[in-house]
Coordinates of C-alpha atoms in Angstrom, one line a residue:
M57 CA 104.5 41.1 158.6
R58 CA 105.6 44.0 156.5
R59 CA 104.5 42.4 153.3
L60 CA 101.0 41.7 154.9
T61 CA 100.8 45.4 156.0
S62 CA 101.7 46.7 152.4
L63 CA 98.9 44.5 150.9
L64 CA 96.3 45.7 153.3
L65 CA 97.2 49.4 152.5
L66 CA 97.1 48.6 148.7
A67 CA 93.7 46.9 149.2
A68 CA 92.3 49.9 151.2
T69 CA 93.6 52.4 148.6
L70 CA 91.9 50.5 145.8
A71 CA 88.6 50.2 147.9
L72 CA 88.5 54.0 148.3
T73 CA 89.2 54.8 144.6
A74 CA 86.9 52.1 143.2
P75 CA 83.7 54.1 143.7
A76 CA 85.2 57.2 142.0
V77 CA 86.2 55.2 138.9
A78 CA 83.0 53.3 138.8
Q79 CA 81.1 56.6 138.6
V80 CA 82.8 57.6 135.4
R81 CA 80.2 56.6 132.7
A82 CA 79.0 57.5 129.5
P83 CA 75.5 59.2 129.0
D84 CA 74.0 55.8 128.3
G85 CA 75.3 54.4 131.5
A86 CA 78.2 52.4 130.0
P87 CA 81.7 52.8 131.5
N88 CA 83.7 55.6 129.7
P89 CA 87.4 54.8 130.1
T90 CA 88.5 57.9 128.2
A91 CA 86.8 60.3 130.4
S92 CA 89.6 60.4 132.9
S93 CA 92.2 60.5 130.2
V94 CA 94.7 63.4 129.6
N95 CA 92.9 66.5 128.4
E96 CA 95.0 68.1 125.6
E97 CA 93.3 71.5 125.7
M98 CA 93.9 71.8 129.4
L99 CA 97.6 70.9 129.0
F100 CA 97.9 73.6 126.3
K101 CA 96.4 76.1 128.6
Q102 CA 99.1 75.3 131.2
D103 CA 101.9 75.4 128.7
P104 CA 101.7 76.2 125.0
K105 CA 104.2 73.4 124.2
I106 CA 104.5 69.9 125.4
H107 CA 108.1 68.9 126.3
G108 CA 109.7 65.5 126.7
R109 CA 113.1 64.4 128.2
I110 CA 116.0 63.9 125.9
S111 CA 119.6 62.9 126.3
I112 CA 121.1 64.5 123.2
P113 CA 122.5 68.1 123.1
N114 CA 119.9 69.4 120.8
Q115 CA 117.3 70.6 123.4
T116 CA 114.9 71.8 120.6
A117 CA 114.1 68.1 120.0
A118 CA 112.4 67.9 123.4
N119 CA 109.6 69.9 122.0
L120 CA 107.0 67.1 121.3
I121 CA 103.9 69.0 120.4
Q122 CA 103.5 72.8 119.3
P123 CA 99.9 73.6 118.6
Q124 CA 100.9 76.7 116.4
G125 CA 102.1 74.0 113.9
R126 CA 98.6 73.0 113.3
E127 CA 97.6 76.6 112.4
W128 CA 100.7 76.9 110.1
R129 CA 99.9 73.6 108.4
A130 CA 96.2 74.7 107.9
F131 CA 97.3 77.9 106.3
R132 CA 100.0 76.3 104.1
E133 CA 97.6 73.5 102.9
S134 CA 94.3 75.5 102.5
W135 CA 94.7 79.2 102.5
M136 CA 98.2 79.6 100.8
P137 CA 97.4 77.8 97.5
W138 CA 94.3 79.9 97.0
I139 CA 96.0 83.1 97.7
G140 CA 98.9 82.2 95.3
A141 CA 96.6 81.1 92.7
L142 CA 94.4 84.1 92.8
V143 CA 97.3 86.5 92.9
V144 CA 99.5 85.1 90.2
L145 CA 96.8 83.9 87.8
G146 CA 94.9 87.2 88.5
M147 CA 97.9 89.2 87.3
I148 CA 98.4 86.9 84.1
A149 CA 94.7 87.4 83.3
A150 CA 94.9 91.2 83.8
L151 CA 98.1 91.5 81.6
G152 CA 96.2 89.3 78.9
L153 CA 93.2 91.5 79.0
F154 CA 95.3 94.6 78.8
Y155 CA 97.3 93.3 75.8
F156 CA 94.1 92.4 73.8
T157 CA 92.4 95.8 74.6
R158 CA 95.3 98.2 74.5
G159 CA 97.7 96.3 72.3
R160 CA 101.4 96.6 72.1
I161 CA 102.8 100.2 72.4
R162 CA 104.7 100.7 69.1
L163 CA 107.9 102.3 68.5
E164 CA 107.2 105.8 66.9
H165 CA 109.5 106.3 64.0
S166 CA 111.1 109.7 63.1
E167 CA 114.1 111.1 61.6
E168 CA 116.1 110.0 64.6
S169 CA 115.1 106.4 64.3
G170 CA 118.1 104.1 63.9
R171 CA 120.4 106.2 66.1
K172 CA 121.3 104.7 69.3
I173 CA 121.9 106.1 72.8
L174 CA 123.5 104.2 75.6
R175 CA 121.1 103.4 78.4
F176 CA 122.5 100.8 80.6
N177 CA 126.4 99.8 80.8
S178 CA 127.7 96.3 81.1
F179 CA 127.8 96.2 84.9
E180 CA 124.2 97.4 85.2
R181 CA 122.9 94.8 82.7
F182 CA 125.1 92.1 84.6
S183 CA 123.4 93.0 87.9
H184 CA 120.0 93.0 86.4
W185 CA 120.3 89.7 84.7
M186 CA 122.0 87.9 87.5
T187 CA 119.1 89.1 90.0
A188 CA 116.5 88.3 87.3
S189 CA 117.8 84.8 86.5
C190 CA 118.1 84.0 90.2
F191 CA 114.5 85.3 90.7
I192 CA 113.1 83.0 88.0
V193 CA 114.6 79.9 89.6
L194 CA 113.6 81.1 93.1
S195 CA 110.1 81.8 92.0
L196 CA 109.7 78.4 90.2
S197 CA 111.0 76.4 93.0
G198 CA 108.9 78.5 95.5
L199 CA 105.8 77.9 93.5
N200 CA 106.6 74.1 93.4
Y201 CA 106.7 74.2 97.3
I202 CA 103.0 75.3 97.2
F203 CA 101.5 73.8 94.0
G204 CA 103.9 71.1 93.1
K205 CA 102.3 68.0 94.8
R206 CA 98.9 69.1 93.5
L207 CA 99.7 69.9 90.0
L208 CA 103.2 68.4 89.2
M209 CA 103.2 65.2 91.1
P210 CA 100.3 63.6 89.4
L211 CA 101.9 64.2 85.9
I212 CA 105.4 62.9 86.5
G213 CA 104.9 60.6 89.5
P214 CA 106.0 60.8 93.2
E215 CA 109.7 59.5 92.5
A216 CA 110.4 62.1 89.8
F217 CA 108.7 64.8 91.8
A218 CA 110.7 64.1 95.0
T219 CA 113.9 64.3 92.9
L220 CA 112.7 67.5 91.3
A221 CA 111.7 69.1 94.6
Q222 CA 114.9 68.1 96.4
Y223 CA 117.0 69.9 93.6
G224 CA 114.6 72.7 93.7
K225 CA 115.3 73.2 97.4
Y226 CA 119.1 73.2 96.8
A227 CA 118.6 75.8 94.1
H228 CA 116.2 77.8 96.2
I229 CA 118.9 78.0 99.0
Y230 CA 122.0 78.5 97.1
L231 CA 120.7 81.1 94.5
A232 CA 119.2 83.2 97.3
W233 CA 122.7 84.6 97.8
P234 CA 123.4 86.0 94.4
F235 CA 119.9 87.2 94.4
M236 CA 120.4 89.3 97.5
L237 CA 123.9 90.4 96.1
G238 CA 122.1 91.5 92.9
V239 CA 119.4 93.5 94.8
L240 CA 122.2 95.3 96.7
F241 CA 124.1 96.0 93.5
M242 CA 120.9 97.6 91.9
L243 CA 120.2 99.6 95.0
V244 CA 123.6 101.2 94.9
L245 CA 123.6 101.6 91.2
W246 CA 120.1 103.1 90.8
V247 CA 118.8 104.7 94.0
R248 CA 119.7 108.2 93.1
D249 CA 117.7 107.9 89.7
N250 CA 114.7 106.5 91.6
I251 CA 114.0 109.1 94.2
P252 CA 110.4 110.1 93.7
G253 CA 109.6 113.6 92.5
R254 CA 106.8 116.0 91.3
I255 CA 107.2 114.7 87.7
D256 CA 106.4 111.2 88.8
W257 CA 102.9 112.3 90.1
I258 CA 102.2 114.1 86.7
W259 CA 103.2 110.8 85.0
L260 CA 100.9 108.8 87.1
K261 CA 98.0 111.2 86.6
Q262 CA 98.4 110.9 82.9
G263 CA 98.5 107.2 83.0
G264 CA 102.1 106.9 82.0
G265 CA 101.2 106.7 78.3
L266 CA 99.7 103.3 78.8
L267 CA 96.0 104.4 78.7
G268 CA 96.3 106.9 75.9
D269 CA 98.6 108.1 73.1
A270 CA 100.3 110.8 75.0
H271 CA 103.6 110.1 76.6
P272 CA 104.3 112.1 79.7
S273 CA 107.7 113.4 80.5
A274 CA 110.1 111.3 82.5
G275 CA 113.7 111.1 83.6
R276 CA 115.9 108.1 83.5
F277 CA 113.3 106.0 85.2
N278 CA 109.6 106.9 85.0
A279 CA 107.1 106.6 87.9
G280 CA 106.1 103.0 87.0
Q281 CA 109.8 101.9 86.7
K282 CA 110.5 103.6 90.2
M283 CA 107.7 101.5 91.8
V284 CA 109.3 98.4 90.4
F285 CA 112.6 99.4 91.6
W286 CA 111.4 100.0 95.3
M287 CA 109.3 97.0 95.1
V288 CA 112.4 94.9 94.2
V289 CA 114.5 96.5 96.9
G290 CA 111.8 96.3 99.6
F291 CA 110.6 92.8 98.8
G292 CA 114.2 91.6 98.0
F293 CA 115.5 92.5 101.5
A294 CA 112.3 91.2 103.2
M295 CA 112.6 87.8 101.4
G296 CA 116.2 87.7 102.2
A297 CA 115.6 88.4 105.9
T298 CA 112.8 85.9 106.4
G299 CA 114.7 83.4 104.2
L300 CA 117.8 83.5 106.4
M301 CA 115.7 82.8 109.5
M302 CA 114.6 79.6 107.8
I303 CA 118.0 78.7 106.2
F304 CA 119.6 78.8 109.8
P305 CA 117.0 77.3 112.0
F306 CA 116.9 78.3 115.6
A307 CA 119.7 80.8 115.1
F308 CA 117.3 83.9 115.3
T309 CA 114.0 82.6 116.6
D310 CA 112.3 79.4 117.8
I311 CA 110.0 77.1 115.6
N312 CA 107.0 79.2 116.1
G313 CA 108.9 82.3 114.8
M314 CA 110.2 80.2 111.7
Q315 CA 106.6 79.4 111.0
V316 CA 105.6 82.9 111.0
M317 CA 108.6 83.9 108.8
Q318 CA 107.5 81.2 106.2
V319 CA 104.1 82.6 106.1
I320 CA 105.5 86.2 105.5
H321 CA 108.0 84.8 103.0
S322 CA 105.2 83.0 101.0
L323 CA 102.8 85.9 101.0
I324 CA 105.5 88.4 99.9
G325 CA 106.7 85.9 97.3
V326 CA 103.5 85.4 95.4
V327 CA 103.0 89.3 95.3
F328 CA 106.5 89.8 94.2
I329 CA 106.0 87.2 91.3
A330 CA 102.9 89.1 90.2
G331 CA 104.6 92.4 90.2
I332 CA 107.6 91.0 88.2
L333 CA 105.2 89.5 85.7
A334 CA 104.0 92.9 84.9
H335 CA 107.4 94.2 84.7
I336 CA 108.3 91.5 82.3
Y337 CA 105.4 92.1 80.1
I338 CA 106.1 96.0 79.8
G339 CA 109.7 95.1 79.1
S340 CA 109.2 92.7 76.4
L341 CA 105.9 92.1 74.7
G342 CA 104.0 95.2 76.0
M343 CA 106.3 97.8 74.7
E344 CA 108.4 97.8 71.4
G345 CA 112.0 98.8 71.9
A346 CA 111.9 98.3 75.6
Y347 CA 113.9 95.1 75.7
D348 CA 116.9 96.7 74.1
A349 CA 117.7 98.6 77.1
M350 CA 118.7 95.5 79.0
G351 CA 119.5 93.5 75.9
S352 CA 122.2 95.4 74.2
G353 CA 122.2 98.3 76.6
E354 CA 121.4 100.7 73.6
V355 CA 118.0 102.2 72.8
D356 CA 116.6 103.9 69.8
L357 CA 117.1 107.7 70.3
A358 CA 113.5 108.4 69.1
W359 CA 112.2 105.8 71.5
A360 CA 114.2 107.4 74.3
K361 CA 113.0 110.9 73.6
V362 CA 109.4 109.7 73.6
H363 CA 109.6 107.8 76.9
H364 CA 112.5 109.4 78.7
D365 CA 112.7 112.8 77.1
L366 CA 114.1 114.6 80.3
W367 CA 116.9 111.9 80.8
V368 CA 117.9 112.4 77.0
K369 CA 118.2 116.1 77.5
E370 CA 120.5 115.5 80.5
Q371 CA 122.7 113.2 78.4
Q372 CA 122.8 115.6 75.6
A373 CA 123.8 118.4 77.8
K374 CA 126.8 116.4 79.1
T375 CA 128.7 116.9 75.9
A376 CA 128.6 119.5 73.3
S377 CA 128.2 117.1 70.4
G378 CA 125.2 115.2 71.7
P379 CA 124.5 112.1 73.7
Q380 CA 127.3 110.1 75.3
L381 CA 127.7 107.5 72.7
G382 CA 130.4 104.8 72.1
R383 CA 133.1 105.1 69.5
S384 CA 131.3 103.1 66.9
Q385 CA 128.0 104.7 67.4
V386 CA 126.4 107.4 65.3
P387 CA 125.8 110.8 67.2
A388 CA 122.2 111.7 67.6
E389 CA 122.8 115.4 66.4

């Protein structure tokens, strides 16, 4: 009797719901079985994430669908390659145009040429080159993340590219630590010499000697070098902070926050690379004698008086015999 009663109730339920189901039809009158399916947009309006049930301790794995991931993927796959290419290639093109129009800034020879003055000591050069070396590897591995599968993978094949990308990931993570340490070293070493002053505004108004033949006065660092210094410190700390949030997933923010950090990290990164390209150009090809400052640590006294005359006067004033030189160096005066 109970079975008969249950069957009758089931039949009655089906009879009541059948007309409603039968009314779900497409515009041409044909049945439309998807019309009553789950509406994804309505679900996302109720909750920005779709969760499932899991039995493992990692509760973040219960997040099945996160719509912000689509926006992040669209940015990474469409906008970011274009932004990166325009910024980096645009800087390379600008530097090339500047070189062919302005030419190399030559060392002005005088009776003081050949005499050396110590510009950076051993620890300053170590901090610079450690940070610079790490930055180069971090930049290449980061650019590979954006452009690798588009430019490199067709040339070397997917297997070789996968291996290269994996090692690039390891290098990016582990070299981030000495890079951040180097930025901290440079902040401590040079922050006092990079405080902006009135002389920097005059240097900027005169084009820093890059647009004409005159070389405005400058201290140990001119206004252009000070801008590079604060760019390295500011961007360096920003890249470190956003990078740490991705190296340690879910330690500081959720997956949506990490996606935002990745966007900020990549945008700062390409601007950072473009700025350092200009710094490399001026310190090597763009200006004769500039590389010696970070190469041997000593620069030509005539060069120093032209580009950093106020700093040379300070050094000469520290001793009665002239600049502070090593034992094997010839005094300037």
